[in-house]
Amino acid sequence: MAPSDNRHVVAVADAKALARAAADRIMARIAANGDRVAICLTGGSSPKQLYQLLATEAYRSQIPWQRVHWFIGDERFVPAGDPLNNMGMARRTFLDLCAPAANIHPIPTDTADPEQAGRGYESELQSFYGAGQLESARPLFDVVLMGVGPDGHTASLFPDYPAIDVTERWVVGVPQAHVEPFVPRVTLTLPALNSCREMLFEVSGADKRAILTRVLAGENLPANRAHSMGETIWLVDKAALPENFRGQ
Ligand code: 6PG
């Protein structure tokens, strides 16, 4: 499938600049919506600096915490307090310091299995949204943060796994991961992730250059099938940027 034509690659100097650029885009989205705001976070290491930045006074004092809700695009099926838990990392880094508990929406991992966790989270998302069907004129999220893995996965949508083609569900269990950490996952599906005003990928470090080269060449990879109904921004630092994109 061709990459979305609403994608913009924004090159920044380094990981620090990347976190700042992401934080500023989130602030702009919050400012653009005077009502209830929904932000879907991501796991992995890429967003950590951004989360740290949001906890600093400069950002913390500007965020209307009471009206911003925080979700997570995928979860590792480990206990909430496990260091591998994605929402756990976001909570420790900024949410528990700043956000009202009722506005933090983790994927439950104390269920019998990832599939049951997915069904529970789907119900939570649908009740937040106020409908069981997504409407194209009314996105579920204001911002969806994303990362890309070495195999082109995003959220826990791995290449050639059934979850990538699911259209009827908002959240599903993924019994086995394709890359480390090899724990079962729970992931939002493409229709749910793509239902956003802005999707923001963060890509940093030389380790990402090989997969980014494939993504930008338009390969059929999960990360190329994820795009918002509005803007899709790939924030990329210099170390991750493929040669042929340098100087553009
Ligand atoms: C996860 C993620 C996953 C992640 C990418 C990039 O649970 O692992 O949500 O999709 O975003 O694998 O991970 P890094 O930021 O650690 O490179």
Tab-separated table of C-alpha atoms and ligand atoms in Angstrom:
chain	number	residue	atom	x	y	z
A	1	MET	CA	0.000	0.000	0.000
A	2	ALA	CA	1.312	3.449	-0.791
A	3	PRO	CA	2.214	5.662	2.127
A	4	SER	CA	-0.351	8.256	3.073
A	5	ASP	CA	-0.102	11.398	1.014
A	6	ASN	CA	-0.678	13.566	4.061
A	7	ARG	CA	2.703	12.592	5.489
A	8	HIS	CA	5.300	15.232	6.234
A	9	VAL	CA	8.821	14.398	7.293
A	10	VAL	CA	10.186	17.024	9.654
A	11	ALA	CA	13.920	16.799	10.291
A	12	VAL	CA	15.361	18.028	13.570
A	13	ALA	CA	18.901	18.092	14.971
A	14	ASP	CA	18.800	15.498	17.719
A	15	ALA	CA	16.695	13.639	20.263
A	16	LYS	CA	16.367	16.723	22.453
A	17	ALA	CA	15.066	18.868	19.602
A	18	LEU	CA	12.758	16.038	18.617
A	19	ALA	CA	11.164	15.928	22.063
A	20	ARG	CA	10.697	19.685	22.010
A	21	ALA	CA	9.134	19.650	18.551
A	22	ALA	CA	6.758	16.863	19.603
A	23	ALA	CA	5.815	18.687	22.806
A	24	ASP	CA	5.097	21.874	20.869
A	25	ARG	CA	2.877	20.040	18.384
A	26	ILE	CA	0.940	18.480	21.260
A	27	MET	CA	0.511	21.905	22.862
A	28	ALA	CA	-0.782	23.293	19.559
A	29	ARG	CA	-3.335	20.467	19.268
A	30	ILE	CA	-4.505	21.044	22.826
A	31	ALA	CA	-4.859	24.767	22.117
A	32	ALA	CA	-6.814	24.061	18.925
A	33	ASN	CA	-9.477	22.117	20.806
A	34	GLY	CA	-11.163	24.088	23.573
A	35	ASP	CA	-13.163	21.048	24.626
A	36	ARG	CA	-12.161	17.604	25.898
A	37	VAL	CA	-8.835	16.512	24.356
A	38	ALA	CA	-7.804	12.883	23.787
A	39	ILE	CA	-4.139	11.996	23.357
A	40	CYS	CA	-2.981	8.486	22.575
A	41	LEU	CA	0.532	7.829	23.867
A	42	THR	CA	2.997	5.207	22.746
A	43	GLY	CA	5.548	2.970	24.435
A	44	GLY	CA	9.121	2.065	23.672
A	45	SER	CA	12.072	4.296	24.379
A	46	SER	CA	11.437	6.990	21.740
A	47	PRO	CA	8.844	9.063	23.639
A	48	LYS	CA	10.620	9.095	26.998
A	49	GLN	CA	12.311	12.489	26.558
A	50	LEU	CA	9.024	13.966	25.402
A	51	TYR	CA	7.271	12.673	28.518
A	52	GLN	CA	10.041	14.101	30.695
A	53	LEU	CA	9.656	17.440	28.969
A	54	LEU	CA	5.892	17.528	29.517
A	55	ALA	CA	6.551	17.185	33.258
A	56	THR	CA	8.762	20.298	33.339
A	57	GLU	CA	7.248	23.514	34.634
A	58	ALA	CA	7.345	25.193	31.218
A	59	TYR	CA	4.911	22.644	29.754
A	60	ARG	CA	3.210	21.379	32.866
A	61	SER	CA	1.939	24.861	33.750
A	62	GLN	CA	0.503	25.330	30.239
A	63	ILE	CA	-1.454	22.066	29.932
A	64	PRO	CA	-5.129	22.235	30.968
A	65	TRP	CA	-4.849	18.875	32.738
A	66	GLN	CA	-8.510	18.693	33.741
A	67	ARG	CA	-9.684	18.445	30.151
A	68	VAL	CA	-6.945	16.304	28.628
A	69	HIS	CA	-7.341	12.516	28.563
A	70	TRP	CA	-4.408	10.148	28.036
A	71	PHE	CA	-4.686	6.767	26.333
A	72	ILE	CA	-2.081	4.270	25.103
A	73	GLY	CA	-1.850	2.808	21.596
A	74	ASP	CA	-0.447	-0.556	22.630
A	75	GLU	CA	0.582	-2.372	25.738
A	76	ARG	CA	2.872	-5.192	26.717
A	77	PHE	CA	0.826	-7.787	28.600
A	78	VAL	CA	2.746	-7.472	31.866
A	79	PRO	CA	1.586	-6.131	35.247
A	80	ALA	CA	1.015	-2.378	35.506
A	81	GLY	CA	4.081	-1.953	37.730
A	82	ASP	CA	6.430	-3.959	35.486
A	83	PRO	CA	9.205	-1.804	33.963
A	84	LEU	CA	8.138	-3.059	30.510
A	85	ASN	CA	4.587	-1.715	30.887
A	86	ASN	CA	4.143	1.160	28.431
A	87	MET	CA	1.557	3.143	30.380
A	88	GLY	CA	3.571	2.475	33.537
A	89	MET	CA	6.525	4.284	31.956
A	90	ALA	CA	4.319	7.236	30.950
A	91	ARG	CA	2.752	7.342	34.429
A	92	ARG	CA	6.080	7.334	36.242
A	93	THR	CA	7.580	9.893	33.880
A	94	PHE	CA	4.784	12.469	33.841
A	95	LEU	CA	1.172	11.389	34.163
A	96	ASP	CA	1.107	10.506	37.853
A	97	LEU	CA	2.790	13.809	38.638
A	98	CYS	CA	0.444	15.956	36.598
A	99	ALA	CA	-2.800	14.368	35.353
A	100	PRO	CA	-5.989	13.644	37.312
A	101	ALA	CA	-6.236	9.864	37.831
A	102	ALA	CA	-9.619	9.769	36.087
A	103	ASN	CA	-8.014	11.141	32.913
A	104	ILE	CA	-5.432	8.344	32.658
A	105	HIS	CA	-6.714	5.396	30.633
A	106	PRO	CA	-4.371	2.388	30.803
A	107	ILE	CA	-4.962	-0.875	28.976
A	108	PRO	CA	-5.763	-3.389	31.734
A	109	THR	CA	-3.269	-6.224	32.019
A	110	ASP	CA	-4.777	-7.997	35.008
A	111	THR	CA	-7.259	-9.821	32.777
A	112	ALA	CA	-7.228	-13.532	31.836
A	113	ASP	CA	-5.511	-12.884	28.502
A	114	PRO	CA	-4.605	-10.100	26.038
A	115	GLU	CA	-7.816	-10.609	24.056
A	116	GLN	CA	-9.947	-9.935	27.117
A	117	ALA	CA	-7.832	-6.881	27.897
A	118	GLY	CA	-8.461	-5.687	24.335
A	119	ARG	CA	-12.212	-6.089	24.683
A	120	GLY	CA	-12.165	-4.158	27.947
A	121	TYR	CA	-10.185	-1.295	26.438
A	122	GLU	CA	-12.369	-1.238	23.359
A	123	SER	CA	-15.430	-0.724	25.609
A	124	GLU	CA	-13.649	2.040	27.449
A	125	LEU	CA	-12.727	3.806	24.211
A	126	GLN	CA	-16.235	3.431	22.831
A	127	SER	CA	-17.834	4.833	25.947
A	128	PHE	CA	-15.381	7.762	25.894
A	129	TYR	CA	-16.178	8.347	22.215
A	130	GLY	CA	-19.906	7.922	22.811
A	131	ALA	CA	-20.472	5.437	19.959
A	132	GLY	CA	-19.481	1.987	18.796
A	133	GLN	CA	-18.756	3.110	15.237
A	134	LEU	CA	-16.102	5.614	14.289
A	135	GLU	CA	-17.336	8.569	12.260
A	136	SER	CA	-14.961	9.994	9.715
A	137	ALA	CA	-15.892	13.584	10.588
A	138	ARG	CA	-15.299	13.040	14.292
A	139	PRO	CA	-11.869	11.649	15.152
A	140	LEU	CA	-11.397	9.583	18.301
A	141	PHE	CA	-8.087	11.237	19.205
A	142	ASP	CA	-6.618	14.701	18.811
A	143	VAL	CA	-3.095	13.276	18.677
A	144	VAL	CA	-1.752	9.742	18.314
A	145	LEU	CA	1.931	9.286	19.101
A	146	MET	CA	3.748	6.468	17.339
A	147	GLY	CA	7.153	4.859	17.076
A	148	VAL	CA	8.550	2.483	14.494
A	149	GLY	CA	10.270	-0.821	15.258
A	150	PRO	CA	13.152	-2.448	13.340
A	151	ASP	CA	10.701	-4.642	11.375
A	152	GLY	CA	8.425	-1.710	10.450
A	153	HIS	CA	5.871	-2.395	13.142
A	154	THR	CA	4.061	0.409	14.842
A	155	ALA	CA	2.002	0.160	18.021
A	156	SER	CA	1.894	-3.671	18.269
A	157	LEU	CA	0.883	-4.088	14.635
A	158	PHE	CA	3.563	-6.412	13.306
A	159	PRO	CA	4.166	-7.185	9.615
A	160	ASP	CA	2.068	-10.103	8.354
A	161	TYR	CA	0.324	-10.650	11.679
A	162	PRO	CA	-3.491	-10.800	11.544
A	163	ALA	CA	-3.959	-7.693	13.755
A	164	ILE	CA	-2.755	-5.396	10.964
A	165	ASP	CA	-5.770	-6.294	8.802
A	166	VAL	CA	-8.457	-6.097	11.487
A	167	THR	CA	-11.107	-3.555	10.602
A	168	GLU	CA	-14.074	-4.548	12.758
A	169	ARG	CA	-12.404	-4.125	16.137
A	170	TRP	CA	-10.791	-1.151	17.858
A	171	VAL	CA	-8.438	-3.134	20.093
A	172	VAL	CA	-7.163	-6.720	19.860
A	173	GLY	CA	-4.869	-9.092	21.713
A	174	VAL	CA	-1.595	-10.139	20.065
A	175	PRO	CA	-0.506	-13.472	21.588
A	176	GLN	CA	3.108	-13.233	20.451
A	177	ALA	CA	5.420	-10.340	19.657
A	178	HIS	CA	7.570	-10.293	16.530
A	179	VAL	CA	10.457	-8.430	18.188
A	180	GLU	CA	11.716	-7.814	21.709
A	181	PRO	CA	10.349	-7.704	24.302
A	182	PHE	CA	8.777	-11.072	23.532
A	183	VAL	CA	5.703	-10.672	25.681
A	184	PRO	CA	2.100	-10.813	24.440
A	185	ARG	CA	0.678	-7.441	23.448
A	186	VAL	CA	-2.614	-5.596	23.241
A	187	THR	CA	-2.925	-3.112	20.416
A	188	LEU	CA	-5.304	-0.606	18.946
A	189	THR	CA	-6.106	-1.507	15.361
A	190	LEU	CA	-5.555	0.731	12.337
A	191	PRO	CA	-9.122	2.118	12.216
A	192	ALA	CA	-8.846	3.275	15.847
A	193	LEU	CA	-5.291	4.638	15.598
A	194	ASN	CA	-5.960	6.367	12.307
A	195	SER	CA	-9.022	8.116	13.728
A	196	CYS	CA	-7.104	11.198	14.816
A	197	ARG	CA	-6.492	14.802	13.848
A	198	GLU	CA	-2.751	14.313	13.958
A	199	MET	CA	-0.476	11.306	14.048
A	200	LEU	CA	3.014	12.010	15.274
A	201	PHE	CA	5.854	9.534	14.746
A	202	GLU	CA	9.062	10.030	16.685
A	203	VAL	CA	12.141	8.477	15.089
A	204	SER	CA	15.544	9.013	16.619
A	205	GLY	CA	19.029	7.541	16.408
A	206	ALA	CA	21.209	5.806	13.826
A	207	ASP	CA	19.611	2.438	14.662
A	208	LYS	CA	16.432	3.638	12.985
A	209	ARG	CA	17.988	4.691	9.691
A	210	ALA	CA	17.637	1.300	7.993
A	211	ILE	CA	13.944	0.906	8.745
A	212	LEU	CA	13.229	4.545	7.995
A	213	THR	CA	14.824	4.116	4.576
A	214	ARG	CA	12.368	1.289	3.882
A	215	VAL	CA	9.407	3.246	5.242
A	216	LEU	CA	10.184	6.319	3.166
A	217	ALA	CA	10.630	4.150	0.075
A	218	GLY	CA	6.951	3.273	0.515
A	219	GLU	CA	7.313	-0.404	1.431
A	220	ASN	CA	4.198	-2.173	2.594
A	221	LEU	CA	4.922	-2.038	6.303
A	222	PRO	CA	2.549	-1.471	9.203
A	223	ALA	CA	4.098	1.940	9.859
A	224	ASN	CA	3.164	2.958	6.316
A	225	ARG	CA	-0.460	2.016	6.869
A	226	ALA	CA	-0.816	4.186	9.928
A	227	HIS	CA	-1.816	7.741	9.121
A	228	SER	CA	-4.259	10.245	10.472
A	229	MET	CA	-7.363	11.661	8.846
A	230	GLY	CA	-5.628	15.035	9.118
A	231	GLU	CA	-1.890	15.476	9.438
A	232	THR	CA	0.704	12.719	9.696
A	233	ILE	CA	4.055	14.020	10.870
A	234	TRP	CA	7.256	12.000	11.001
A	235	LEU	CA	9.627	13.819	13.341
A	236	VAL	CA	13.065	12.473	12.532
A	237	ASP	CA	16.428	13.398	13.991
A	238	LYS	CA	19.570	13.772	11.905
A	239	ALA	CA	21.045	10.434	12.990
A	240	ALA	CA	17.960	8.540	11.789
A	241	LEU	CA	17.530	10.425	8.519
A	242	PRO	CA	18.460	8.424	5.380
A	243	GLU	CA	21.211	9.872	3.179
A	244	ASN	CA	18.880	10.803	0.349
A	245	PHE	CA	16.721	12.925	2.691
A	246	ARG	CA	19.593	14.951	4.033
A	247	GLY	CA	19.744	18.536	2.910
A	248	GLN	CA	16.145	18.492	1.645
B	1	6PG	C1	6.104	-1.052	22.127
B	1	6PG	C2	5.736	0.062	21.222
B	1	6PG	C3	6.317	-0.037	19.848
B	1	6PG	C4	7.410	1.013	19.771
B	1	6PG	C5	8.382	0.715	18.671
B	1	6PG	C6	9.576	1.624	18.757
B	1	6PG	O1	5.338	-1.413	22.983
B	1	6PG	O2	7.245	-1.525	21.970
B	1	6PG	O3	4.646	0.774	21.396
B	1	6PG	O4	5.475	0.088	18.777
B	1	6PG	O5	6.865	2.270	19.578
B	1	6PG	O6	8.826	-0.607	18.823
B	1	6PG	O7	10.215	1.389	19.977
B	1	6PG	P1	11.457	2.223	20.457
B	1	6PG	O8	10.977	3.595	20.701
B	1	6PG	O9	11.867	1.564	21.749
B	1	6PG	O10	12.481	2.127	19.405
